[in-house]
Amino acid sequence: MITAAAASALNFVDGHASDLSSWTRTIFDFGETAWREYQSADWYVTRLREEGFEVEVGSGGMPTAFCAHWTNKAGTNGKSPTIGMYAEYDAVPGNCQDASTVKRPRQGLREHAGGHTDPHSGLGISGLGGLLATKAAMERHGIAGTLRLTGEPAEKVRGSKPIHAARGYYDGLDGMISFHPFYMLPLCNTVRWDTHCGAAYSMIYRFVCDQPERWGLSDGAPIPQSHSAVRAPGANDALMMMYMASKALRDSMLPHQGGWSISEAILTAGQATADNLPAGLAEIQYMMRVPTIAMAEQLTAALDRNAEHAAAMTGCRVERHWVCKSRPGLANHAMAEITWEALNIVGAPRWDETAKAIAREIQINAGVEAMDEPFIDECEKLISPQEAEAILRRDLPPSQINSTSDDYTDMTWHAPTVRFYVARPALKAPKGYAYPSWVMNALGGIPATIDPMVVCAAKTVALTALRLLEDEGARKLAKDEFIERTGGGVGGSKWIAPLCDYEPPIHFRWPEYVTTARGREWWIPTGAQ
């Protein structure tokens, strides 16, 4: 049954579809990467204030994070629950793609710049659209309650949510709604049931060679012959030894099960000197995605040993700086059922002939023969949470509770939380063929292909929120389950406390756009080949 408020919310999203489309494209074109989403965060803050929200900028000590609140005090239902939603808006370095049917970067940039992959541009606007639709329905129908939207930067490095969680931004919520564009089958137009995402740790190892004079012999000359003098190996050598040792020893870190992974990125290397001086500074970031915290701790210990030995062998010292420590996710079936009902009311997204024509053009430009029905069939079908769960479990050992990684999991330990997925446009491929990455990136920016996902997700967010606001019984079921699963709620016997014991890692050399005498460009100059 659709309540009057739910009908109003659905009509609101339909009536503002063109706005949502324009807003999605705006964030897509910003293409800002982790911890440097200045324009994107500012856009959200401005929009939310124009819509009547009170906004804290820089929440949790993160310059590109925010926390927005709006309360309807004139409600008629006598209750005042608080419902949480969020927006992500970080892009990925090296994925700059225009919203075009051909491979090309956004104007004035090269492919090395940031670009949306998942796309978080659509994720964030879906959350905003659902928020505004809920607010409009609350005002029209006199529903009391508070809406909270957090701006979550740096999800790609699992950045903001562990920090927000540790600093109380998810406390006091009656429900948290988490949406993500689908990224793997069977999680397409469905809701997570039991198997939520796992833990993730990320850290930066900084190698510093600040006492190179202690390394070698001195001939007593005040200025050694720099081109031939013995010198300390330095920070670049430490980084290389760390990189290679950690690659070589990876098989000895954890058992070959559980779907765990480690990836790395070099942030800084040697201050770009090619003189006969030891490189003074080098930094490498590691990200580990694992089912359990214990596995993350074991991997961290192995990486710590490698770093200490690499530093000792190269005349360096090493510092470890945390980027994230996020907890594995906690299921809530009551929340899942609420959102599954909402998704069934909304229905799966549909792509019209305009979108299909664009998709066929992309297929041709990617070297594939155009297909009459270019999108995979799953994009326009719903799959029940239980069915998706059964398929997901086929490749997992029975003892494994969590799989893959996303930092929404930190929210699940502070409030009843649902995680749902709506199809983003994905193309059928000939057997054995994989599309290049620009194809998915482009589809996430072209309005005709990404808008159906945004509209569907925004409606689902709004209907979930309104159900929680209007239905005290549904709220109680979700809360009771949360209390049971945590052994008493926040602080309970089975509750996992926040792992974040570090300051926001905002002061590192994260990829970003810069303004120079050449204008605004990616930190790798646009003219660089």
Short mmCIF file of C-alpha atoms in Angstrom, two decimals:
data_model
loop_
_atom_site.label_atom_id
_atom_site.label_comp_id
_atom_site.label_asym_id
_atom_site.label_seq_id
_atom_site.Cartn_x
_atom_site.Cartn_y
_atom_site.Cartn_z
CA MET A 1 0.00 0.00 0.00
CA ILE A 2 1.27 3.44 -0.93
CA THR A 3 0.54 6.12 1.68
CA ALA A 4 -0.39 9.65 0.69
CA ALA A 5 3.05 10.83 1.79
CA ALA A 6 4.75 8.15 -0.29
CA ALA A 7 2.73 9.18 -3.34
CA SER A 8 3.79 12.78 -2.79
CA ALA A 9 7.44 11.74 -2.60
CA LEU A 10 7.20 9.75 -5.84
CA ASN A 11 5.59 12.71 -7.57
CA PHE A 12 8.29 15.01 -6.21
CA VAL A 13 11.08 12.91 -7.73
CA ASP A 14 9.29 12.72 -11.08
CA GLY A 15 8.70 16.47 -11.02
CA HIS A 16 12.34 17.20 -10.26
CA ALA A 17 13.91 14.60 -12.55
CA SER A 18 15.46 17.28 -14.75
CA ASP A 19 17.08 18.90 -11.71
CA LEU A 20 18.48 15.56 -10.54
CA SER A 21 19.86 14.97 -14.03
CA SER A 22 21.55 18.36 -14.15
CA TRP A 23 22.96 17.97 -10.65
CA THR A 24 24.34 14.52 -11.40
CA ARG A 25 26.15 15.87 -14.46
CA THR A 26 27.56 18.77 -12.44
CA ILE A 27 29.20 16.47 -9.88
CA PHE A 28 30.33 14.11 -12.66
CA ASP A 29 32.12 16.97 -14.40
CA PHE A 30 33.85 18.11 -11.20
CA GLY A 31 35.58 14.70 -11.06
CA GLU A 32 37.31 15.45 -7.76
CA THR A 33 39.24 12.73 -5.96
CA ALA A 34 39.60 11.59 -2.35
CA TRP A 35 40.06 14.29 0.30
CA ARG A 36 40.13 17.00 -2.40
CA GLU A 37 36.43 17.26 -3.34
CA TYR A 38 36.28 21.02 -2.71
CA GLN A 39 33.86 22.07 -5.46
CA SER A 40 31.64 19.05 -4.96
CA ALA A 41 31.28 19.53 -1.20
CA ASP A 42 30.69 23.26 -1.63
CA TRP A 43 27.97 22.54 -4.20
CA TYR A 44 26.13 20.24 -1.78
CA VAL A 45 26.43 22.66 1.13
CA THR A 46 25.05 25.53 -0.96
CA ARG A 47 22.18 23.40 -2.29
CA LEU A 48 21.24 22.09 1.15
CA ARG A 49 21.22 25.56 2.71
CA GLU A 50 19.01 26.81 -0.11
CA GLU A 51 16.64 23.94 0.71
CA GLY A 52 16.41 25.03 4.35
CA PHE A 53 18.92 22.66 6.00
CA GLU A 54 21.32 23.63 8.74
CA VAL A 55 24.77 22.50 7.61
CA GLU A 56 27.96 21.93 9.57
CA VAL A 57 30.89 22.30 7.18
CA GLY A 58 34.07 20.32 7.79
CA SER A 59 32.38 17.75 10.01
CA GLY A 60 34.71 15.40 11.85
CA GLY A 61 37.68 17.63 11.02
CA MET A 62 37.44 16.78 7.31
CA PRO A 63 37.36 19.90 5.10
CA THR A 64 35.27 18.27 2.37
CA ALA A 65 32.77 16.59 4.71
CA PHE A 66 29.55 18.06 6.05
CA CYS A 67 26.52 17.21 8.17
CA ALA A 68 23.09 18.65 7.34
CA HIS A 69 19.93 18.61 9.49
CA TRP A 70 16.32 19.57 8.97
CA THR A 71 13.50 19.08 11.46
CA ASN A 72 9.76 19.26 10.96
CA LYS A 73 8.36 20.23 14.36
CA ALA A 74 4.77 20.70 13.24
CA GLY A 75 3.99 17.04 12.72
CA THR A 76 0.73 15.39 13.62
CA ASN A 77 1.95 11.89 14.49
CA GLY A 78 3.41 12.81 17.87
CA LYS A 79 6.78 11.17 17.25
CA SER A 80 10.08 12.63 16.20
CA PRO A 81 12.37 10.00 14.74
CA THR A 82 15.64 10.84 13.00
CA ILE A 83 16.52 9.24 9.68
CA GLY A 84 20.00 9.27 8.17
CA MET A 85 21.11 9.34 4.54
CA TYR A 86 24.36 10.34 2.89
CA ALA A 87 26.08 11.51 -0.25
CA GLU A 88 29.43 10.42 -1.66
CA TYR A 89 31.11 12.46 -4.39
CA ASP A 90 34.74 11.37 -4.75
CA ALA A 91 36.09 10.28 -8.13
CA VAL A 92 39.09 8.10 -9.03
CA PRO A 93 42.46 9.29 -10.40
CA GLY A 94 43.28 8.14 -13.92
CA ASN A 95 39.66 7.76 -15.01
CA CYS A 96 38.90 11.10 -16.63
CA GLN A 97 36.21 10.40 -19.23
CA ASP A 98 33.78 12.77 -20.85
CA ALA A 99 30.06 12.03 -20.91
CA SER A 100 30.45 10.95 -24.50
CA THR A 101 30.02 7.91 -26.73
CA VAL A 102 33.73 7.94 -27.60
CA LYS A 103 36.85 7.62 -25.48
CA ARG A 104 37.98 11.12 -24.59
CA PRO A 105 38.76 12.99 -21.35
CA ARG A 106 36.71 15.93 -20.14
CA GLN A 107 37.55 19.20 -21.84
CA GLY A 108 40.93 20.67 -20.98
CA LEU A 109 42.17 17.53 -19.20
CA ARG A 110 43.95 14.30 -19.95
CA GLU A 111 42.88 10.81 -18.99
CA HIS A 112 45.15 10.93 -15.91
CA ALA A 113 42.76 13.33 -14.13
CA GLY A 114 39.98 12.24 -11.83
CA GLY A 115 36.76 10.70 -13.08
CA HIS A 116 33.70 8.96 -11.68
CA THR A 117 33.68 5.20 -12.03
CA ASP A 118 30.96 3.74 -9.76
CA PRO A 119 29.66 6.56 -10.23
CA HIS A 120 29.54 8.46 -6.95
CA SER A 121 28.16 11.43 -8.87
CA GLY A 122 24.90 9.50 -9.28
CA LEU A 123 25.12 7.93 -5.83
CA GLY A 124 25.22 11.28 -4.06
CA ILE A 125 22.44 12.91 -6.06
CA SER A 126 20.26 9.83 -5.52
CA GLY A 127 20.62 10.36 -1.79
CA LEU A 128 19.95 14.09 -2.13
CA GLY A 129 16.91 13.48 -4.30
CA GLY A 130 15.50 11.01 -1.79
CA LEU A 131 16.18 13.46 1.03
CA LEU A 132 14.39 16.36 -0.66
CA ALA A 133 11.45 14.17 -1.66
CA THR A 134 11.09 13.00 1.94
CA LYS A 135 11.25 16.58 3.21
CA ALA A 136 8.57 17.71 0.76
CA ALA A 137 6.27 14.87 1.82
CA MET A 138 6.85 15.60 5.51
CA GLU A 139 5.93 19.25 5.02
CA ARG A 140 2.83 18.50 2.96
CA HIS A 141 1.46 15.79 5.24
CA GLY A 142 2.54 17.09 8.65
CA ILE A 143 4.98 14.31 9.49
CA ALA A 144 7.28 15.08 12.40
CA GLY A 145 10.90 14.07 12.36
CA THR A 146 14.46 15.00 11.58
CA LEU A 147 16.42 14.27 8.43
CA ARG A 148 20.20 14.04 8.55
CA LEU A 149 22.43 13.94 5.47
CA THR A 150 26.17 13.49 5.87
CA GLY A 151 28.61 14.37 3.13
CA GLU A 152 31.08 11.53 2.88
CA PRO A 153 34.39 12.27 1.11
CA ALA A 154 37.12 9.80 0.19
CA GLU A 155 35.04 6.62 0.09
CA LYS A 156 37.52 5.19 -2.41
CA VAL A 157 40.07 5.05 0.40
CA ARG A 158 37.36 4.21 2.98
CA GLY A 159 37.99 7.63 4.44
CA SER A 160 35.18 9.53 6.11
CA LYS A 161 32.71 7.09 7.63
CA PRO A 162 35.04 5.53 10.25
CA ILE A 163 35.87 9.09 11.34
CA HIS A 164 32.27 10.28 11.38
CA ALA A 165 31.29 7.15 13.32
CA ALA A 166 33.98 7.64 15.95
CA ARG A 167 32.93 11.26 16.42
CA GLY A 168 29.25 10.54 16.92
CA TYR A 169 27.66 11.60 13.65
CA TYR A 170 25.59 8.41 13.32
CA ASP A 171 24.46 8.28 16.92
CA GLY A 172 20.78 8.76 17.71
CA LEU A 173 19.49 7.64 14.30
CA ASP A 174 16.36 5.52 14.04
CA GLY A 175 17.53 4.27 10.66
CA MET A 176 20.31 4.76 8.15
CA ILE A 177 19.75 4.31 4.41
CA SER A 178 22.74 3.29 2.28
CA PHE A 179 22.53 3.16 -1.51
CA HIS A 180 25.17 2.18 -4.05
CA PRO A 181 25.05 1.68 -7.83
CA PHE A 182 25.38 -2.02 -8.56
CA TYR A 183 28.95 -3.12 -9.24
CA MET A 184 28.69 -6.89 -9.38
CA LEU A 185 26.05 -9.52 -9.96
CA PRO A 186 23.85 -10.66 -8.28
CA LEU A 187 23.71 -7.37 -6.33
CA CYS A 188 21.58 -5.57 -8.92
CA ASN A 189 18.21 -4.05 -7.99
CA THR A 190 18.19 -5.72 -4.62
CA VAL A 191 19.00 -5.34 -0.92
CA ARG A 192 21.81 -6.94 1.06
CA TRP A 193 20.52 -9.61 3.40
CA ASP A 194 23.08 -11.41 5.59
CA THR A 195 26.45 -11.01 3.88
CA HIS A 196 27.46 -7.39 4.24
CA CYS A 197 30.79 -5.85 3.30
CA GLY A 198 33.85 -6.66 5.35
CA ALA A 199 36.59 -4.77 7.14
CA ALA A 200 39.14 -2.51 5.50
CA TYR A 201 42.42 -1.08 6.73
CA SER A 202 44.53 1.43 4.86
CA MET A 203 47.75 3.10 5.84
CA ILE A 204 50.60 5.15 4.42
CA TYR A 205 54.19 4.15 5.08
CA ARG A 206 56.39 7.23 4.90
CA PHE A 207 60.11 6.58 4.45
CA VAL A 208 62.35 9.48 5.45
CA CYS A 209 66.09 9.73 4.86
CA ASP A 210 66.98 12.76 6.97
CA GLN A 211 70.43 11.69 8.24
CA PRO A 212 72.21 10.41 5.11
CA GLU A 213 75.60 11.47 6.50
CA ARG A 214 75.52 8.50 8.86
CA TRP A 215 75.56 5.99 6.02
CA GLY A 216 79.01 6.01 4.44
CA LEU A 217 82.68 6.88 4.89
CA SER A 218 83.85 10.49 4.71
CA ASP A 219 87.18 11.64 3.21
CA GLY A 220 87.09 14.74 5.38
CA ALA A 221 86.35 17.12 2.52
CA PRO A 222 83.76 19.78 3.36
CA ILE A 223 82.03 19.11 0.02
CA PRO A 224 82.25 15.50 -1.17
CA GLN A 225 82.52 14.78 -4.87
CA SER A 226 78.78 14.47 -5.32
CA HIS A 227 78.83 12.48 -8.56
CA SER A 228 80.95 9.68 -7.17
CA ALA A 229 80.71 9.77 -3.38
CA VAL A 230 79.16 6.91 -1.46
CA ARG A 231 75.66 7.87 -0.48
CA ALA A 232 72.80 6.42 1.52
CA PRO A 233 70.33 4.45 -0.61
CA GLY A 234 67.49 6.73 0.54
CA ALA A 235 63.74 6.78 0.57
CA ASN A 236 63.10 5.62 -3.00
CA ASP A 237 65.11 2.49 -2.38
CA ALA A 238 63.19 1.88 0.84
CA LEU A 239 59.90 2.24 -0.99
CA MET A 240 60.99 -0.13 -3.75
CA MET A 241 62.14 -2.75 -1.24
CA MET A 242 58.88 -2.38 0.66
CA TYR A 243 56.86 -2.74 -2.54
CA MET A 244 58.71 -5.81 -3.79
CA ALA A 245 58.98 -7.56 -0.42
CA SER A 246 55.29 -7.11 0.27
CA LYS A 247 54.43 -8.46 -3.19
CA ALA A 248 56.73 -11.44 -2.77
CA LEU A 249 55.49 -12.32 0.72
CA ARG A 250 51.78 -11.81 0.05
CA ASP A 251 51.13 -15.54 -0.21
CA SER A 252 52.52 -15.95 3.30
CA MET A 253 50.36 -13.31 4.96
CA LEU A 254 46.93 -15.00 5.10
CA PRO A 255 45.28 -18.27 4.06
CA HIS A 256 44.13 -18.51 0.45
CA GLN A 257 40.45 -18.09 1.25
CA GLY A 258 38.02 -15.38 2.22
CA GLY A 259 38.30 -13.17 -0.83
CA TRP A 260 40.84 -10.81 0.72
CA SER A 261 43.02 -8.42 -1.24
CA ILE A 262 45.78 -5.84 -0.86
CA SER A 263 46.41 -3.00 -3.27
CA GLU A 264 48.91 -0.19 -3.16
CA ALA A 265 49.55 3.29 -4.55
CA ILE A 266 52.73 5.35 -4.54
CA LEU A 267 51.93 8.87 -3.36
CA THR A 268 55.35 10.52 -3.18
CA ALA A 269 58.72 9.39 -4.47
CA GLY A 270 62.02 11.13 -3.96
CA GLN A 271 61.12 14.79 -4.43
CA ALA A 272 61.88 14.35 -8.15
CA THR A 273 65.65 14.69 -7.77
CA ALA A 274 68.10 12.90 -10.05
CA ASP A 275 71.22 14.36 -8.45
CA ASN A 276 73.61 12.14 -6.49
CA LEU A 277 71.65 12.81 -3.35
CA PRO A 278 69.59 10.22 -1.53
CA ALA A 279 65.86 10.66 -1.99
CA GLY A 280 64.64 12.19 1.24
CA LEU A 281 60.98 11.23 1.22
CA ALA A 282 58.83 8.48 -0.29
CA GLU A 283 55.31 7.33 0.60
CA ILE A 284 53.33 4.25 -0.31
CA GLN A 285 49.70 3.60 0.60
CA TYR A 286 48.27 0.14 1.18
CA MET A 287 44.59 -0.80 1.19
CA MET A 288 43.47 -4.19 2.47
CA ARG A 289 39.95 -5.54 2.11
CA VAL A 290 39.25 -8.51 4.36
CA PRO A 291 36.27 -10.29 5.95
CA THR A 292 37.43 -9.78 9.56
CA ILE A 293 39.31 -7.35 11.75
CA ALA A 294 41.64 -10.13 12.89
CA MET A 295 42.74 -10.67 9.29
CA ALA A 296 43.37 -6.94 8.90
CA GLU A 297 45.51 -6.92 12.03
CA GLN A 298 47.56 -9.86 10.78
CA LEU A 299 48.20 -8.20 7.43
CA THR A 300 49.13 -4.97 9.17
CA ALA A 301 51.71 -6.74 11.31
CA ALA A 302 53.29 -8.26 8.20
CA LEU A 303 53.44 -4.92 6.41
CA ASP A 304 54.89 -3.25 9.51
CA ARG A 305 57.74 -5.80 9.59
CA ASN A 306 58.48 -5.25 5.91
CA ALA A 307 58.54 -1.49 6.38
CA GLU A 308 60.91 -1.59 9.34
CA HIS A 309 63.37 -3.84 7.53
CA ALA A 310 63.18 -1.82 4.31
CA ALA A 311 63.96 1.35 6.25
CA ALA A 312 66.86 -0.23 8.14
CA MET A 313 68.48 -1.47 4.92
CA THR A 314 68.34 1.92 3.20
CA GLY A 315 69.41 4.43 5.81
CA CYS A 316 65.87 5.60 6.51
CA ARG A 317 63.32 5.74 9.23
CA VAL A 318 59.68 4.85 8.66
CA GLU A 319 56.40 6.30 9.89
CA ARG A 320 53.00 4.62 9.61
CA HIS A 321 49.98 6.86 9.18
CA TRP A 322 46.43 5.52 9.18
CA VAL A 323 44.07 6.31 6.32
CA CYS A 324 41.22 4.13 7.51
CA LYS A 325 40.19 1.36 9.86
CA SER A 326 36.63 0.29 9.12
CA ARG A 327 34.56 -2.45 10.72
CA PRO A 328 32.73 -5.29 8.96
CA GLY A 329 29.03 -4.74 8.36
CA LEU A 330 26.08 -5.79 10.51
CA ALA A 331 22.86 -7.08 8.91
CA ASN A 332 19.36 -5.88 9.75
CA HIS A 333 16.58 -7.92 8.14
CA ALA A 334 13.82 -5.59 9.28
CA MET A 335 15.46 -2.67 7.48
CA ALA A 336 16.12 -4.83 4.44
CA GLU A 337 12.46 -5.82 4.20
CA ILE A 338 11.33 -2.18 4.42
CA THR A 339 13.58 -1.16 1.54
CA TRP A 340 12.77 -4.26 -0.50
CA GLU A 341 9.08 -3.34 -0.27
CA ALA A 342 9.95 0.18 -1.38
CA LEU A 343 12.01 -1.08 -4.30
CA ASN A 344 9.11 -3.28 -5.41
CA ILE A 345 6.78 -0.28 -5.40
CA VAL A 346 9.25 1.78 -7.44
CA GLY A 347 10.24 -1.04 -9.77
CA ALA A 348 13.54 -1.61 -11.54
CA PRO A 349 14.88 1.21 -13.71
CA ARG A 350 14.00 1.25 -17.39
CA TRP A 351 16.03 2.56 -20.31
CA ASP A 352 14.21 4.10 -23.27
CA GLU A 353 15.12 4.03 -26.95
CA THR A 354 17.23 7.19 -26.63
CA ALA A 355 19.41 5.48 -24.04
CA LYS A 356 19.60 2.30 -26.11
CA ALA A 357 20.68 4.26 -29.20
CA ILE A 358 23.48 5.84 -27.17
CA ALA A 359 24.48 2.43 -25.86
CA ARG A 360 24.64 1.00 -29.39
CA GLU A 361 26.84 3.89 -30.49
CA ILE A 362 29.20 3.15 -27.62
CA GLN A 363 29.27 -0.52 -28.57
CA ILE A 364 30.30 0.37 -32.11
CA ASN A 365 32.96 2.80 -30.89
CA ALA A 366 34.30 0.11 -28.56
CA GLY A 367 34.65 -2.29 -31.49
CA VAL A 368 31.53 -4.35 -30.76
CA GLU A 369 28.62 -4.96 -33.07
CA ALA A 370 25.57 -2.96 -31.96
CA MET A 371 22.84 -5.02 -30.28
CA ASP A 372 19.09 -4.50 -30.41
CA GLU A 373 18.96 -4.75 -26.62
CA PRO A 374 22.37 -3.43 -25.54
CA PHE A 375 21.90 -3.44 -21.75
CA ILE A 376 22.31 -6.61 -19.71
CA ASP A 377 18.97 -8.15 -18.80
CA GLU A 378 19.60 -7.89 -15.05
CA CYS A 379 19.51 -4.07 -15.24
CA GLU A 380 15.73 -4.09 -15.61
CA LYS A 381 14.89 -6.94 -13.21
CA LEU A 382 14.50 -7.13 -9.46
CA ILE A 383 16.07 -9.97 -7.49
CA SER A 384 14.95 -10.71 -3.94
CA PRO A 385 17.45 -10.24 -1.12
CA GLN A 386 17.27 -13.92 -0.24
CA GLU A 387 17.88 -15.05 -3.81
CA ALA A 388 20.78 -12.65 -4.23
CA GLU A 389 22.20 -13.85 -0.92
CA ALA A 390 22.04 -17.49 -2.04
CA ILE A 391 23.92 -16.71 -5.25
CA LEU A 392 26.49 -14.59 -3.40
CA ARG A 393 27.17 -17.41 -0.92
CA ARG A 394 28.00 -19.97 -3.62
CA ASP A 395 31.63 -18.82 -3.76
CA LEU A 396 32.08 -18.21 -0.02
CA PRO A 397 32.96 -20.68 2.73
CA PRO A 398 30.15 -21.20 5.28
CA SER A 399 32.26 -19.70 8.05
CA GLN A 400 32.73 -16.39 6.23
CA ILE A 401 30.28 -13.74 7.42
CA ASN A 402 31.37 -10.70 5.39
CA SER A 403 32.66 -10.17 1.86
CA THR A 404 34.05 -7.29 -0.26
CA SER A 405 34.51 -3.83 1.17
CA ASP A 406 32.81 -0.47 1.64
CA ASP A 407 32.89 1.82 4.63
CA TYR A 408 29.10 2.16 5.01
CA THR A 409 29.70 -0.75 7.37
CA ASP A 410 30.74 1.65 10.11
CA MET A 411 27.21 3.06 10.12
CA THR A 412 25.72 -0.37 10.82
CA TRP A 413 27.15 -0.39 14.36
CA HIS A 414 25.40 2.85 15.35
CA ALA A 415 21.91 2.55 13.85
CA PRO A 416 19.68 0.05 12.06
CA THR A 417 21.05 0.22 8.52
CA VAL A 418 19.94 -0.98 5.10
CA ARG A 419 22.19 -1.36 2.06
CA PHE A 420 20.51 -1.51 -1.34
CA TYR A 421 21.63 -1.48 -4.96
CA VAL A 422 20.05 -0.17 -8.15
CA ALA A 423 21.31 -1.00 -11.61
CA ARG A 424 23.63 1.41 -13.33
CA PRO A 425 23.72 0.99 -17.11
CA ALA A 426 25.87 -1.99 -18.12
CA LEU A 427 26.29 -3.31 -21.66
CA LYS A 428 26.00 -6.82 -22.99
CA ALA A 429 29.26 -8.12 -24.43
CA PRO A 430 30.18 -10.86 -26.87
CA LYS A 431 31.45 -14.02 -25.21
CA GLY A 432 35.01 -13.55 -23.98
CA TYR A 433 35.02 -9.79 -24.50
CA ALA A 434 35.48 -7.16 -21.77
CA TYR A 435 34.70 -3.51 -22.41
CA PRO A 436 37.43 -0.94 -21.71
CA SER A 437 36.87 1.09 -18.55
CA TRP A 438 35.94 4.28 -20.41
CA VAL A 439 32.67 2.66 -21.48
CA MET A 440 31.25 2.26 -17.98
CA ASN A 441 32.62 5.65 -16.98
CA ALA A 442 30.92 7.35 -19.92
CA LEU A 443 27.61 5.59 -19.27
CA GLY A 444 27.73 6.99 -15.73
CA GLY A 445 27.88 10.55 -17.02
CA ILE A 446 25.51 10.61 -20.00
CA PRO A 447 22.12 11.78 -18.69
CA ALA A 448 20.01 9.42 -20.80
CA THR A 449 21.87 6.38 -19.49
CA ILE A 450 22.45 7.29 -15.82
CA ASP A 451 19.22 9.15 -15.00
CA PRO A 452 17.04 6.02 -14.71
CA MET A 453 19.25 4.76 -11.88
CA VAL A 454 19.17 8.09 -10.06
CA VAL A 455 15.39 8.40 -10.25
CA CYS A 456 14.82 4.82 -9.10
CA ALA A 457 17.27 5.10 -6.21
CA ALA A 458 15.95 8.50 -5.06
CA LYS A 459 12.41 7.15 -4.94
CA THR A 460 13.52 4.07 -3.01
CA VAL A 461 15.42 6.20 -0.48
CA ALA A 462 12.36 8.41 0.02
CA LEU A 463 9.89 5.54 0.46
CA THR A 464 12.21 3.83 2.93
CA ALA A 465 12.61 7.03 4.94
CA LEU A 466 8.88 7.75 4.99
CA ARG A 467 8.07 4.22 6.11
CA LEU A 468 10.42 4.65 9.04
CA LEU A 469 8.96 8.06 9.86
CA GLU A 470 5.30 7.02 9.64
CA ASP A 471 5.39 3.44 10.90
CA GLU A 472 6.38 3.19 14.56
CA GLY A 473 6.04 -0.59 14.45
CA ALA A 474 8.51 -0.88 11.59
CA ARG A 475 10.96 1.35 13.44
CA LYS A 476 10.63 -0.78 16.54
CA LEU A 477 11.30 -4.02 14.65
CA ALA A 478 14.46 -2.54 13.14
CA LYS A 479 15.61 -1.16 16.49
CA ASP A 480 14.88 -4.40 18.35
CA GLU A 481 16.90 -6.36 15.79
CA PHE A 482 19.77 -3.88 16.10
CA ILE A 483 19.75 -4.27 19.87
CA GLU A 484 19.69 -8.06 19.59
CA ARG A 485 22.53 -8.27 17.06
CA THR A 486 24.73 -5.90 19.07
CA GLY A 487 23.96 -7.49 22.41
CA GLY A 488 22.28 -4.42 23.80
CA GLY A 489 22.74 -1.66 21.25
CA VAL A 490 25.65 0.78 21.17
CA GLY A 491 28.12 -0.43 23.78
CA GLY A 492 26.48 -3.87 23.97
CA SER A 493 28.18 -7.20 24.52
CA LYS A 494 28.45 -7.97 20.79
CA TRP A 495 28.98 -4.38 19.66
CA ILE A 496 32.21 -3.46 17.89
CA ALA A 497 33.45 -0.03 18.92
CA PRO A 498 34.85 2.42 16.35
CA LEU A 499 38.38 1.56 15.29
CA CYS A 500 39.32 5.09 14.27
CA ASP A 501 42.03 6.34 16.64
CA TYR A 502 43.69 8.75 14.22
CA GLU A 503 43.18 12.23 12.81
CA PRO A 504 41.77 12.68 9.29
CA PRO A 505 44.63 11.93 6.86
CA ILE A 506 44.10 15.10 4.87
CA HIS A 507 47.67 16.41 4.79
CA PHE A 508 49.22 13.92 2.40
CA ARG A 509 49.98 14.37 -1.27
CA TRP A 510 46.65 13.12 -2.52
CA PRO A 511 46.00 13.57 -6.24
CA GLU A 512 44.13 16.80 -6.91
CA TYR A 513 43.48 19.71 -9.23
CA VAL A 514 45.79 22.70 -8.85
CA THR A 515 45.79 26.30 -10.02
CA THR A 516 49.03 27.62 -11.53
CA ALA A 517 50.04 30.27 -14.06
CA ARG A 518 48.69 27.81 -16.63
CA GLY A 519 45.24 27.88 -15.03
CA ARG A 520 43.36 25.10 -13.25
CA GLU A 521 44.57 21.65 -14.20
CA TRP A 522 45.27 18.17 -12.85
CA TRP A 523 48.41 17.93 -10.72
CA ILE A 524 50.02 16.07 -13.64
CA PRO A 525 50.10 18.97 -16.14
CA THR A 526 47.63 18.67 -18.97
CA GLY A 527 50.41 18.97 -21.55
CA ALA A 528 52.35 16.02 -20.12
CA GLN A 529 52.35 13.02 -22.45
#
